[in-house]
Amino acid sequence: MHSLCRRTALHHLVGAGVLLSGVPLAQAQTAGRRPPADPRVLVARATRLSVLTDRITRGHVQLTLNIQTQRAERTLTDSVAEVRRLLTELGDGLVGHPALPQYQTLAKQYNDFLTLTRLDMKNPLNLLTLSQRADALGQTADALVVRLVNESELPQAQILAVTADLQRLTQHMAVHFLLVRTGQDEKTQQQLLLAGRQAFARQLAELQAFPLKTPQITQDLALLNNQWTLMNQALDLQSRDSSAMEKVCTTSELTLEVLSQLYPAFEGVLKSAMPF
C-alpha cells in the first residue's frame, strides 16, 4: 500500500531533534576502526538514494507513456549507475558505524527494486507495483537518513533532509500525475499527487524560514518559489494529452535543478557554522 506522506516520520523526528536509539557517532570511533566519514557526506548519499527511488520510477512511467523518451532513457541509465555508485560509497563510509545493518537492509531492497525494473513496464500493473515498491524502499532510506542526521551532532542538519525530500517530491508528483494517465487506480494516484503537493508547500515554507542564509541561497529560494508556481500550475492541468504530461515533466526537472543548487549551498552554510 502506498504511504500518502512517506516522509512524515522523518520530518517530525528530525524536526523535533529526537535522538534515535543506537551508539552515538563519537562512540563508534574505537581503536582499529577507520576514521568515521564526514556525517554530511553520509547524509547526502542516503538522501540522494531516497530521491532516486522516485526518479527511476518516473523514467519508466515516461517510457511507457512515450513522453520525452530520450530524456527518460538517459535519466534511467544515469540514475541506475548513480545508485550503484552511492550504495558502494555509503557502504564503505558506514564500516564500523552502528547504522551499518540498516544500510545493508537498504542495499538489499534497492537491488530487489532494480531487479523489478526488468519486468515489462508497458504493463500498467507492473508500473503500479514499481511505484509502490519505490515508496517502501524510500521509507527504508528515510529511516537511515533520520538515524544519520540524529547521530551527526549537527543540530541543524535536518535542513539537508528537507531539501533532499523536496527534490524527491518533484519526481514523486510527476510519477503520480503520469500514473493517472495510465488509467490504473486513478483515485489513489490523485490522492498521492495531492499529498505530495501539500508536503512540498509545507516543506518549502520550512526551507524559506531556515535562519542561516547567504545572498545566493536567498536568490535561489526566490527562483525555487517561481519554479514551484509553474510546476503547480502544470499539475493542475486536467487534459490527458502529451502536452500536459510534457509540461509536468519539464517543470519538475527545472524545479529539481534549483533544489540541486540549494543542497550544496546549505551544506556550505552548515560547514561554516559547524565545521569539523
PDB file of N, CA and C in Angstrom, residues 4-105:
ATOM      1  N   LEU A   4       0.800   7.890   1.888  1.00  0.00           N
ATOM      2  CA  LEU A   4       0.486   9.204   1.337  1.00  0.00           C
ATOM      3  C   LEU A   4       1.510  10.236   1.752  1.00  0.00           C
ATOM      4  N   CYS A   5       2.119  10.068   2.893  1.00  0.00           N
ATOM      5  CA  CYS A   5       3.134  11.019   3.360  1.00  0.00           C
ATOM      6  C   CYS A   5       4.366  10.226   3.779  1.00  0.00           C
ATOM      7  N   ARG A   6       5.140   9.815   2.795  1.00  0.00           N
ATOM      8  CA  ARG A   6       6.246   8.909   3.048  1.00  0.00           C
ATOM      9  C   ARG A   6       7.240   9.462   4.050  1.00  0.00           C
ATOM     10  N   ARG A   7       7.454  10.773   4.034  1.00  0.00           N
ATOM     11  CA  ARG A   7       8.484  11.374   4.876  1.00  0.00           C
ATOM     12  C   ARG A   7       7.951  11.875   6.204  1.00  0.00           C
ATOM     13  N   THR A   8       6.715  11.561   6.552  1.00  0.00           N
ATOM     14  CA  THR A   8       6.145  12.118   7.777  1.00  0.00           C
ATOM     15  C   THR A   8       7.010  11.809   8.990  1.00  0.00           C
ATOM     16  N   ALA A   9       7.414  10.559   9.126  1.00  0.00           N
ATOM     17  CA  ALA A   9       8.223  10.176  10.290  1.00  0.00           C
ATOM     18  C   ALA A   9       9.543  10.915  10.295  1.00  0.00           C
ATOM     19  N   LEU A  10      10.188  10.998   9.145  1.00  0.00           N
ATOM     20  CA  LEU A  10      11.474  11.695   9.069  1.00  0.00           C
ATOM     21  C   LEU A  10      11.300  13.161   9.431  1.00  0.00           C
ATOM     22  N   HIS A  11      10.263  13.771   8.873  1.00  0.00           N
ATOM     23  CA  HIS A  11      10.051  15.201   9.090  1.00  0.00           C
ATOM     24  C   HIS A  11       9.868  15.514  10.572  1.00  0.00           C
ATOM     25  N   HIS A  12       9.025  14.708  11.256  1.00  0.00           N
ATOM     26  CA  HIS A  12       8.746  15.001  12.660  1.00  0.00           C
ATOM     27  C   HIS A  12       9.912  14.626  13.565  1.00  0.00           C
ATOM     28  N   LEU A  13      10.549  13.493  13.306  1.00  0.00           N
ATOM     29  CA  LEU A  13      11.658  13.071  14.155  1.00  0.00           C
ATOM     30  C   LEU A  13      12.828  14.024  14.062  1.00  0.00           C
ATOM     31  N   VAL A  14      13.201  14.364  12.834  1.00  0.00           N
ATOM     32  CA  VAL A  14      14.351  15.244  12.662  1.00  0.00           C
ATOM     33  C   VAL A  14      14.017  16.655  13.101  1.00  0.00           C
ATOM     34  N   GLY A  15      12.833  17.118  12.734  1.00  0.00           N
ATOM     35  CA  GLY A  15      12.452  18.480  13.086  1.00  0.00           C
ATOM     36  C   GLY A  15      12.394  18.687  14.586  1.00  0.00           C
ATOM     37  N   ALA A  16      11.988  17.636  15.304  1.00  0.00           N
ATOM     38  CA  ALA A  16      11.903  17.746  16.758  1.00  0.00           C
ATOM     39  C   ALA A  16      13.224  17.454  17.442  1.00  0.00           C
ATOM     40  N   GLY A  17      14.201  17.022  16.652  1.00  0.00           N
ATOM     41  CA  GLY A  17      15.513  16.739  17.231  1.00  0.00           C
ATOM     42  C   GLY A  17      15.525  15.497  18.089  1.00  0.00           C
ATOM     43  N   VAL A  18      14.649  14.520  17.764  1.00  0.00           N
ATOM     44  CA  VAL A  18      14.587  13.296  18.548  1.00  0.00           C
ATOM     45  C   VAL A  18      15.802  12.439  18.246  1.00  0.00           C
ATOM     46  N   LEU A  19      16.477  11.962  19.273  1.00  0.00           N
ATOM     47  CA  LEU A  19      17.622  11.077  19.089  1.00  0.00           C
ATOM     48  C   LEU A  19      17.142   9.637  19.043  1.00  0.00           C
ATOM     49  N   LEU A  20      17.563   8.916  18.020  1.00  0.00           N
ATOM     50  CA  LEU A  20      17.195   7.520  17.901  1.00  0.00           C
ATOM     51  C   LEU A  20      18.109   6.669  18.766  1.00  0.00           C
ATOM     52  N   SER A  21      17.636   5.456  19.056  1.00  0.00           N
ATOM     53  CA  SER A  21      18.469   4.543  19.833  1.00  0.00           C
ATOM     54  C   SER A  21      19.669   4.120  19.017  1.00  0.00           C
ATOM     55  N   GLY A  22      20.731   3.766  19.696  1.00  0.00           N
ATOM     56  CA  GLY A  22      21.948   3.352  18.999  1.00  0.00           C
ATOM     57  C   GLY A  22      23.147   4.063  19.588  1.00  0.00           C
ATOM     58  N   VAL A  23      24.310   3.656  19.144  1.00  0.00           N
ATOM     59  CA  VAL A  23      25.545   4.227  19.663  1.00  0.00           C
ATOM     60  C   VAL A  23      25.818   5.547  18.982  1.00  0.00           C
ATOM     61  N   PRO A  24      26.063   6.619  19.718  1.00  0.00           N
ATOM     62  CA  PRO A  24      26.410   7.886  19.087  1.00  0.00           C
ATOM     63  C   PRO A  24      27.641   7.737  18.218  1.00  0.00           C
ATOM     64  N   LEU A  25      27.729   8.587  17.205  1.00  0.00           N
ATOM     65  CA  LEU A  25      28.829   8.506  16.255  1.00  0.00           C
ATOM     66  C   LEU A  25      30.177   8.595  16.957  1.00  0.00           C
ATOM     67  N   ALA A  26      30.284   9.476  17.930  1.00  0.00           N
ATOM     68  CA  ALA A  26      31.569   9.658  18.602  1.00  0.00           C
ATOM     69  C   ALA A  26      32.022   8.369  19.285  1.00  0.00           C
ATOM     70  N   GLN A  27      31.057   7.573  19.784  1.00  0.00           N
ATOM     71  CA  GLN A  27      31.410   6.348  20.482  1.00  0.00           C
ATOM     72  C   GLN A  27      31.846   5.247  19.528  1.00  0.00           C
ATOM     73  N   ALA A  28      31.592   5.418  18.245  1.00  0.00           N
ATOM     74  CA  ALA A  28      31.976   4.402  17.263  1.00  0.00           C
ATOM     75  C   ALA A  28      33.439   4.511  16.876  1.00  0.00           C
ATOM     76  N   GLN A  29      34.108   5.555  17.353  1.00  0.00           N
ATOM     77  CA  GLN A  29      35.495   5.782  16.971  1.00  0.00           C
ATOM     78  C   GLN A  29      36.425   4.990  17.899  1.00  0.00           C
ATOM     79  N   THR A  30      36.336   3.696  17.799  1.00  0.00           N
ATOM     80  CA  THR A  30      37.151   2.850  18.657  1.00  0.00           C
ATOM     81  C   THR A  30      38.427   2.463  17.940  1.00  0.00           C
ATOM     82  N   ALA A  31      39.372   1.962  18.722  1.00  0.00           N
ATOM     83  CA  ALA A  31      40.672   1.597  18.155  1.00  0.00           C
ATOM     84  C   ALA A  31      40.502   0.519  17.102  1.00  0.00           C
ATOM     85  N   GLY A  32      41.276   0.620  16.039  1.00  0.00           N
ATOM     86  CA  GLY A  32      41.251  -0.378  14.987  1.00  0.00           C
ATOM     87  C   GLY A  32      40.248  -0.088  13.899  1.00  0.00           C
ATOM     88  N   ARG A  33      39.376   0.899  14.078  1.00  0.00           N
ATOM     89  CA  ARG A  33      38.416   1.246  13.050  1.00  0.00           C
ATOM     90  C   ARG A  33      38.914   2.444  12.263  1.00  0.00           C
ATOM     91  N   ARG A  34      38.490   2.491  11.006  1.00  0.00           N
ATOM     92  CA  ARG A  34      38.891   3.615  10.177  1.00  0.00           C
ATOM     93  C   ARG A  34      38.255   4.894  10.696  1.00  0.00           C
ATOM     94  N   PRO A  35      38.843   6.056  10.455  1.00  0.00           N
ATOM     95  CA  PRO A  35      38.223   7.313  10.876  1.00  0.00           C
ATOM     96  C   PRO A  35      36.829   7.427  10.269  1.00  0.00           C
ATOM     97  N   PRO A  36      35.859   7.918  11.021  1.00  0.00           N
ATOM     98  CA  PRO A  36      34.494   7.993  10.503  1.00  0.00           C
ATOM     99  C   PRO A  36      34.386   8.970   9.340  1.00  0.00           C
ATOM    100  N   ALA A  37      33.484   8.663   8.424  1.00  0.00           N
ATOM    101  CA  ALA A  37      33.241   9.560   7.299  1.00  0.00           C
ATOM    102  C   ALA A  37      32.551  10.822   7.800  1.00  0.00           C
ATOM    103  N   ASP A  38      32.695  11.897   7.046  1.00  0.00           N
ATOM    104  CA  ASP A  38      32.011  13.146   7.366  1.00  0.00           C
ATOM    105  C   ASP A  38      30.505  12.872   7.383  1.00  0.00           C
ATOM    106  N   PRO A  39      29.813  13.150   8.495  1.00  0.00           N
ATOM    107  CA  PRO A  39      28.373  12.889   8.556  1.00  0.00           C
ATOM    108  C   PRO A  39      27.591  13.576   7.446  1.00  0.00           C
ATOM    109  N   ARG A  40      28.035  14.755   7.022  1.00  0.00           N
ATOM    110  CA  ARG A  40      27.331  15.443   5.929  1.00  0.00           C
ATOM    111  C   ARG A  40      27.374  14.620   4.647  1.00  0.00           C
ATOM    112  N   VAL A  41      28.506  13.952   4.421  1.00  0.00           N
ATOM    113  CA  VAL A  41      28.646  13.117   3.222  1.00  0.00           C
ATOM    114  C   VAL A  41      27.719  11.909   3.312  1.00  0.00           C
ATOM    115  N   LEU A  42      27.655  11.286   4.482  1.00  0.00           N
ATOM    116  CA  LEU A  42      26.770  10.139   4.667  1.00  0.00           C
ATOM    117  C   LEU A  42      25.314  10.533   4.464  1.00  0.00           C
ATOM    118  N   VAL A  43      24.917  11.660   5.042  1.00  0.00           N
ATOM    119  CA  VAL A  43      23.540  12.135   4.890  1.00  0.00           C
ATOM    120  C   VAL A  43      23.242  12.436   3.425  1.00  0.00           C
ATOM    121  N   ALA A  44      24.180  13.071   2.741  1.00  0.00           N
ATOM    122  CA  ALA A  44      23.974  13.421   1.331  1.00  0.00           C
ATOM    123  C   ALA A  44      23.761  12.170   0.485  1.00  0.00           C
ATOM    124  N   ARG A  45      24.544  11.131   0.739  1.00  0.00           N
ATOM    125  CA  ARG A  45      24.414   9.905  -0.057  1.00  0.00           C
ATOM    126  C   ARG A  45      23.100   9.190   0.238  1.00  0.00           C
ATOM    127  N   ALA A  46      22.727   9.131   1.512  1.00  0.00           N
ATOM    128  CA  ALA A  46      21.483   8.441   1.875  1.00  0.00           C
ATOM    129  C   ALA A  46      20.260   9.183   1.342  1.00  0.00           C
ATOM    130  N   THR A  47      20.271  10.516   1.445  1.00  0.00           N
ATOM    131  CA  THR A  47      19.125  11.273   0.938  1.00  0.00           C
ATOM    132  C   THR A  47      19.027  11.172  -0.580  1.00  0.00           C
ATOM    133  N   ARG A  48      20.169  11.165  -1.248  1.00  0.00           N
ATOM    134  CA  ARG A  48      20.148  11.038  -2.711  1.00  0.00           C
ATOM    135  C   ARG A  48      19.582   9.689  -3.130  1.00  0.00           C
ATOM    136  N   LEU A  49      19.896   8.633  -2.394  1.00  0.00           N
ATOM    137  CA  LEU A  49      19.331   7.322  -2.694  1.00  0.00           C
ATOM    138  C   LEU A  49      17.815   7.328  -2.546  1.00  0.00           C
ATOM    139  N   SER A  50      17.305   8.097  -1.602  1.00  0.00           N
ATOM    140  CA  SER A  50      15.858   8.232  -1.454  1.00  0.00           C
ATOM    141  C   SER A  50      15.256   8.932  -2.673  1.00  0.00           C
ATOM    142  N   VAL A  51      15.903  10.001  -3.122  1.00  0.00           N
ATOM    143  CA  VAL A  51      15.426  10.742  -4.299  1.00  0.00           C
ATOM    144  C   VAL A  51      15.363   9.825  -5.518  1.00  0.00           C
ATOM    145  N   LEU A  52      16.372   8.993  -5.683  1.00  0.00           N
ATOM    146  CA  LEU A  52      16.490   8.181  -6.901  1.00  0.00           C
ATOM    147  C   LEU A  52      15.431   7.095  -7.000  1.00  0.00           C
ATOM    148  N   THR A  53      14.798   6.710  -5.892  1.00  0.00           N
ATOM    149  CA  THR A  53      13.713   5.727  -5.989  1.00  0.00           C
ATOM    150  C   THR A  53      12.600   6.260  -6.874  1.00  0.00           C
ATOM    151  N   ASP A  54      12.211   7.509  -6.656  1.00  0.00           N
ATOM    152  CA  ASP A  54      11.149   8.106  -7.470  1.00  0.00           C
ATOM    153  C   ASP A  54      11.651   8.506  -8.851  1.00  0.00           C
ATOM    154  N   ARG A  55      12.906   8.876  -8.943  1.00  0.00           N
ATOM    155  CA  ARG A  55      13.438   9.292 -10.243  1.00  0.00           C
ATOM    156  C   ARG A  55      13.477   8.108 -11.220  1.00  0.00           C
ATOM    157  N   ILE A  56      13.864   6.951 -10.731  1.00  0.00           N
ATOM    158  CA  ILE A  56      13.880   5.759 -11.575  1.00  0.00           C
ATOM    159  C   ILE A  56      12.454   5.371 -11.974  1.00  0.00           C
ATOM    160  N   THR A  57      11.533   5.418 -11.022  1.00  0.00           N
ATOM    161  CA  THR A  57      10.139   5.100 -11.334  1.00  0.00           C
ATOM    162  C   THR A  57       9.590   6.047 -12.387  1.00  0.00           C
ATOM    163  N   ARG A  58       9.885   7.311 -12.238  1.00  0.00           N
ATOM    164  CA  ARG A  58       9.411   8.300 -13.201  1.00  0.00           C
ATOM    165  C   ARG A  58       9.915   7.998 -14.610  1.00  0.00           C
ATOM    166  N   GLY A  59      11.183   7.620 -14.727  1.00  0.00           N
ATOM    167  CA  GLY A  59      11.734   7.302 -16.038  1.00  0.00           C
ATOM    168  C   GLY A  59      10.968   6.182 -16.716  1.00  0.00           C
ATOM    169  N   HIS A  60      10.623   5.150 -15.953  1.00  0.00           N
ATOM    170  CA  HIS A  60       9.877   4.032 -16.527  1.00  0.00           C
ATOM    171  C   HIS A  60       8.456   4.438 -16.920  1.00  0.00           C
ATOM    172  N   VAL A  61       7.812   5.278 -16.116  1.00  0.00           N
ATOM    173  CA  VAL A  61       6.462   5.727 -16.465  1.00  0.00           C
ATOM    174  C   VAL A  61       6.496   6.563 -17.743  1.00  0.00           C
ATOM    175  N   GLN A  62       7.489   7.430 -17.864  1.00  0.00           N
ATOM    176  CA  GLN A  62       7.617   8.241 -19.076  1.00  0.00           C
ATOM    177  C   GLN A  62       7.793   7.362 -20.312  1.00  0.00           C
ATOM    178  N   LEU A  63       8.623   6.343 -20.213  1.00  0.00           N
ATOM    179  CA  LEU A  63       8.834   5.457 -21.358  1.00  0.00           C
ATOM    180  C   LEU A  63       7.539   4.749 -21.743  1.00  0.00           C
ATOM    181  N   THR A  64       6.788   4.294 -20.745  1.00  0.00           N
ATOM    182  CA  THR A  64       5.532   3.599 -21.022  1.00  0.00           C
ATOM    183  C   THR A  64       4.537   4.510 -21.731  1.00  0.00           C
ATOM    184  N   LEU A  65       4.500   5.784 -21.320  1.00  0.00           N
ATOM    185  CA  LEU A  65       3.560   6.740 -21.907  1.00  0.00           C
ATOM    186  C   LEU A  65       4.131   7.448 -23.135  1.00  0.00           C
ATOM    187  N   ASN A  66       5.368   7.107 -23.498  1.00  0.00           N
ATOM    188  CA  ASN A  66       6.016   7.691 -24.679  1.00  0.00           C
ATOM    189  C   ASN A  66       6.159   9.212 -24.557  1.00  0.00           C
ATOM    190  N   ILE A  67       6.614   9.652 -23.381  1.00  0.00           N
ATOM    191  CA  ILE A  67       6.794  11.078 -23.105  1.00  0.00           C
ATOM    192  C   ILE A  67       8.284  11.364 -22.917  1.00  0.00           C
ATOM    193  N   GLN A  68       8.821  12.229 -23.768  1.00  0.00           N
ATOM    194  CA  GLN A  68      10.238  12.623 -23.681  1.00  0.00           C
ATOM    195  C   GLN A  68      11.112  11.382 -23.460  1.00  0.00           C
ATOM    196  N   THR A  69      11.005  10.439 -24.376  1.00  0.00           N
ATOM    197  CA  THR A  69      11.618   9.123 -24.179  1.00  0.00           C
ATOM    198  C   THR A  69      13.147   9.163 -24.149  1.00  0.00           C
ATOM    199  N   GLN A  70      13.749  10.001 -24.976  1.00  0.00           N
ATOM    200  CA  GLN A  70      15.216  10.057 -24.964  1.00  0.00           C
ATOM    201  C   GLN A  70      15.732  10.551 -23.620  1.00  0.00           C
ATOM    202  N   ARG A  71      15.066  11.569 -23.082  1.00  0.00           N
ATOM    203  CA  ARG A  71      15.459  12.078 -21.769  1.00  0.00           C
ATOM    204  C   ARG A  71      15.227  11.015 -20.700  1.00  0.00           C
ATOM    205  N   ALA A  72      14.101  10.301 -20.809  1.00  0.00           N
ATOM    206  CA  ALA A  72      13.789   9.267 -19.819  1.00  0.00           C
ATOM    207  C   ALA A  72      14.827   8.153 -19.847  1.00  0.00           C
ATOM    208  N   GLU A  73      15.230   7.731 -21.037  1.00  0.00           N
ATOM    209  CA  GLU A  73      16.243   6.677 -21.142  1.00  0.00           C
ATOM    210  C   GLU A  73      17.572   7.131 -20.542  1.00  0.00           C
ATOM    211  N   ARG A  74      17.936   8.374 -20.808  1.00  0.00           N
ATOM    212  CA  ARG A  74      19.184   8.910 -20.251  1.00  0.00           C
ATOM    213  C   ARG A  74      19.090   9.003 -18.730  1.00  0.00           C
ATOM    214  N   THR A  75      17.926   9.449 -18.246  1.00  0.00           N
ATOM    215  CA  THR A  75      17.710   9.537 -16.801  1.00  0.00           C
ATOM    216  C   THR A  75      17.853   8.173 -16.140  1.00  0.00           C
ATOM    217  N   LEU A  76      17.268   7.151 -16.750  1.00  0.00           N
ATOM    218  CA  LEU A  76      17.345   5.808 -16.175  1.00  0.00           C
ATOM    219  C   LEU A  76      18.774   5.286 -16.158  1.00  0.00           C
ATOM    220  N   THR A  77      19.472   5.448 -17.262  1.00  0.00           N
ATOM    221  CA  THR A  77      20.857   4.971 -17.324  1.00  0.00           C
ATOM    222  C   THR A  77      21.716   5.652 -16.265  1.00  0.00           C
ATOM    223  N   ASP A  78      21.594   6.980 -16.190  1.00  0.00           N
ATOM    224  CA  ASP A  78      22.395   7.738 -15.228  1.00  0.00           C
ATOM    225  C   ASP A  78      22.000   7.413 -13.790  1.00  0.00           C
ATOM    226  N   SER A  79      20.695   7.271 -13.542  1.00  0.00           N
ATOM    227  CA  SER A  79      20.215   7.054 -12.175  1.00  0.00           C
ATOM    228  C   SER A  79      20.624   5.688 -11.643  1.00  0.00           C
ATOM    229  N   VAL A  80      20.512   4.655 -12.478  1.00  0.00           N
ATOM    230  CA  VAL A  80      20.906   3.315 -12.030  1.00  0.00           C
ATOM    231  C   VAL A  80      22.405   3.272 -11.735  1.00  0.00           C
ATOM    232  N   ALA A  81      23.199   3.896 -12.598  1.00  0.00           N
ATOM    233  CA  ALA A  81      24.647   3.946 -12.354  1.00  0.00           C
ATOM    234  C   ALA A  81      24.949   4.710 -11.068  1.00  0.00           C
ATOM    235  N   GLU A  82      24.212   5.794 -10.833  1.00  0.00           N
ATOM    236  CA  GLU A  82      24.421   6.583  -9.615  1.00  0.00           C
ATOM    237  C   GLU A  82      24.043   5.782  -8.375  1.00  0.00           C
ATOM    238  N   VAL A  83      22.944   5.037  -8.445  1.00  0.00           N
ATOM    239  CA  VAL A  83      22.540   4.201  -7.311  1.00  0.00           C
ATOM    240  C   VAL A  83      23.640   3.209  -6.949  1.00  0.00           C
ATOM    241  N   ARG A  84      24.178   2.536  -7.942  1.00  0.00           N
ATOM    242  CA  ARG A  84      25.207   1.529  -7.667  1.00  0.00           C
ATOM    243  C   ARG A  84      26.455   2.175  -7.050  1.00  0.00           C
ATOM    244  N   ARG A  85      26.813   3.339  -7.566  1.00  0.00           N
ATOM    245  CA  ARG A  85      27.984   4.045  -7.013  1.00  0.00           C
ATOM    246  C   ARG A  85      27.723   4.481  -5.574  1.00  0.00           C
ATOM    247  N   LEU A  86      26.543   5.062  -5.334  1.00  0.00           N
ATOM    248  CA  LEU A  86      26.227   5.566  -3.998  1.00  0.00           C
ATOM    249  C   LEU A  86      26.127   4.438  -2.977  1.00  0.00           C
ATOM    250  N   LEU A  87      25.552   3.310  -3.374  1.00  0.00           N
ATOM    251  CA  LEU A  87      25.469   2.183  -2.445  1.00  0.00           C
ATOM    252  C   LEU A  87      26.861   1.718  -2.033  1.00  0.00           C
ATOM    253  N   THR A  88      27.775   1.671  -2.995  1.00  0.00           N
ATOM    254  CA  THR A  88      29.151   1.270  -2.681  1.00  0.00           C
ATOM    255  C   THR A  88      29.812   2.284  -1.756  1.00  0.00           C
ATOM    256  N   GLU A  89      29.691   3.564  -2.093  1.00  0.00           N
ATOM    257  CA  GLU A  89      30.333   4.610  -1.292  1.00  0.00           C
ATOM    258  C   GLU A  89      29.731   4.697   0.104  1.00  0.00           C
ATOM    259  N   LEU A  90      28.408   4.579   0.193  1.00  0.00           N
ATOM    260  CA  LEU A  90      27.765   4.658   1.500  1.00  0.00           C
ATOM    261  C   LEU A  90      28.153   3.457   2.353  1.00  0.00           C
ATOM    262  N   GLY A  91      28.201   2.281   1.746  1.00  0.00           N
ATOM    263  CA  GLY A  91      28.619   1.095   2.487  1.00  0.00           C
ATOM    264  C   GLY A  91      30.034   1.226   3.017  1.00  0.00           C
ATOM    265  N   ASP A  92      30.938   1.746   2.185  1.00  0.00           N
ATOM    266  CA  ASP A  92      32.321   1.955   2.630  1.00  0.00           C
ATOM    267  C   ASP A  92      32.376   2.960   3.781  1.00  0.00           C
ATOM    268  N   GLY A  93      31.563   4.014   3.699  1.00  0.00           N
ATOM    269  CA  GLY A  93      31.577   5.048   4.727  1.00  0.00           C
ATOM    270  C   GLY A  93      30.967   4.607   6.040  1.00  0.00           C
ATOM    271  N   LEU A  94      30.161   3.547   6.008  1.00  0.00           N
ATOM    272  CA  LEU A  94      29.480   3.092   7.219  1.00  0.00           C
ATOM    273  C   LEU A  94      30.147   1.881   7.864  1.00  0.00           C
ATOM    274  N   VAL A  95      31.309   1.475   7.370  1.00  0.00           N
ATOM    275  CA  VAL A  95      32.040   0.376   8.013  1.00  0.00           C
ATOM    276  C   VAL A  95      32.362   0.775   9.458  1.00  0.00           C
ATOM    277  N   GLY A  96      31.961  -0.054  10.406  1.00  0.00           N
ATOM    278  CA  GLY A  96      32.189   0.255  11.811  1.00  0.00           C
ATOM    279  C   GLY A  96      31.159   1.189  12.415  1.00  0.00           C
ATOM    280  N   HIS A  97      30.202   1.640  11.626  1.00  0.00           N
ATOM    281  CA  HIS A  97      29.166   2.563  12.106  1.00  0.00           C
ATOM    282  C   HIS A  97      27.974   1.751  12.614  1.00  0.00           C
ATOM    283  N   PRO A  98      27.324   2.191  13.688  1.00  0.00           N
ATOM    284  CA  PRO A  98      26.177   1.431  14.209  1.00  0.00           C
ATOM    285  C   PRO A  98      25.005   1.337  13.236  1.00  0.00           C
ATOM    286  N   ALA A  99      24.966   2.204  12.229  1.00  0.00           N
ATOM    287  CA  ALA A  99      23.869   2.168  11.254  1.00  0.00           C
ATOM    288  C   ALA A  99      24.131   1.192  10.112  1.00  0.00           C
ATOM    289  N   LEU A 100      25.247   0.470  10.151  1.00  0.00           N
ATOM    290  CA  LEU A 100      25.593  -0.433   9.052  1.00  0.00           C
ATOM    291  C   LEU A 100      24.496  -1.462   8.760  1.00  0.00           C
ATOM    292  N   PRO A 101      23.875  -2.096   9.774  1.00  0.00           N
ATOM    293  CA  PRO A 101      22.811  -3.067   9.461  1.00  0.00           C
ATOM    294  C   PRO A 101      21.638  -2.435   8.702  1.00  0.00           C
ATOM    295  N   GLN A 102      21.295  -1.177   9.030  1.00  0.00           N
ATOM    296  CA  GLN A 102      20.223  -0.505   8.295  1.00  0.00           C
ATOM    297  C   GLN A 102      20.628  -0.285   6.844  1.00  0.00           C
ATOM    298  N   TYR A 103      21.885   0.062   6.647  1.00  0.00           N
ATOM    299  CA  TYR A 103      22.374   0.230   5.278  1.00  0.00           C
ATOM    300  C   TYR A 103      22.277  -1.087   4.512  1.00  0.00           C
ATOM    301  N   GLN A 104      22.644  -2.186   5.157  1.00  0.00           N
ATOM    302  CA  GLN A 104      22.627  -3.484   4.479  1.00  0.00           C
ATOM    303  C   GLN A 104      21.208  -3.865   4.061  1.00  0.00           C
ATOM    304  N   THR A 105      20.231  -3.532   4.898  1.00  0.00           N
ATOM    305  CA  THR A 105      18.830  -3.753   4.528  1.00  0.00           C
ATOM    306  C   THR A 105      18.455  -2.904   3.318  1.00  0.00           C
TER     307      THR A 105
END
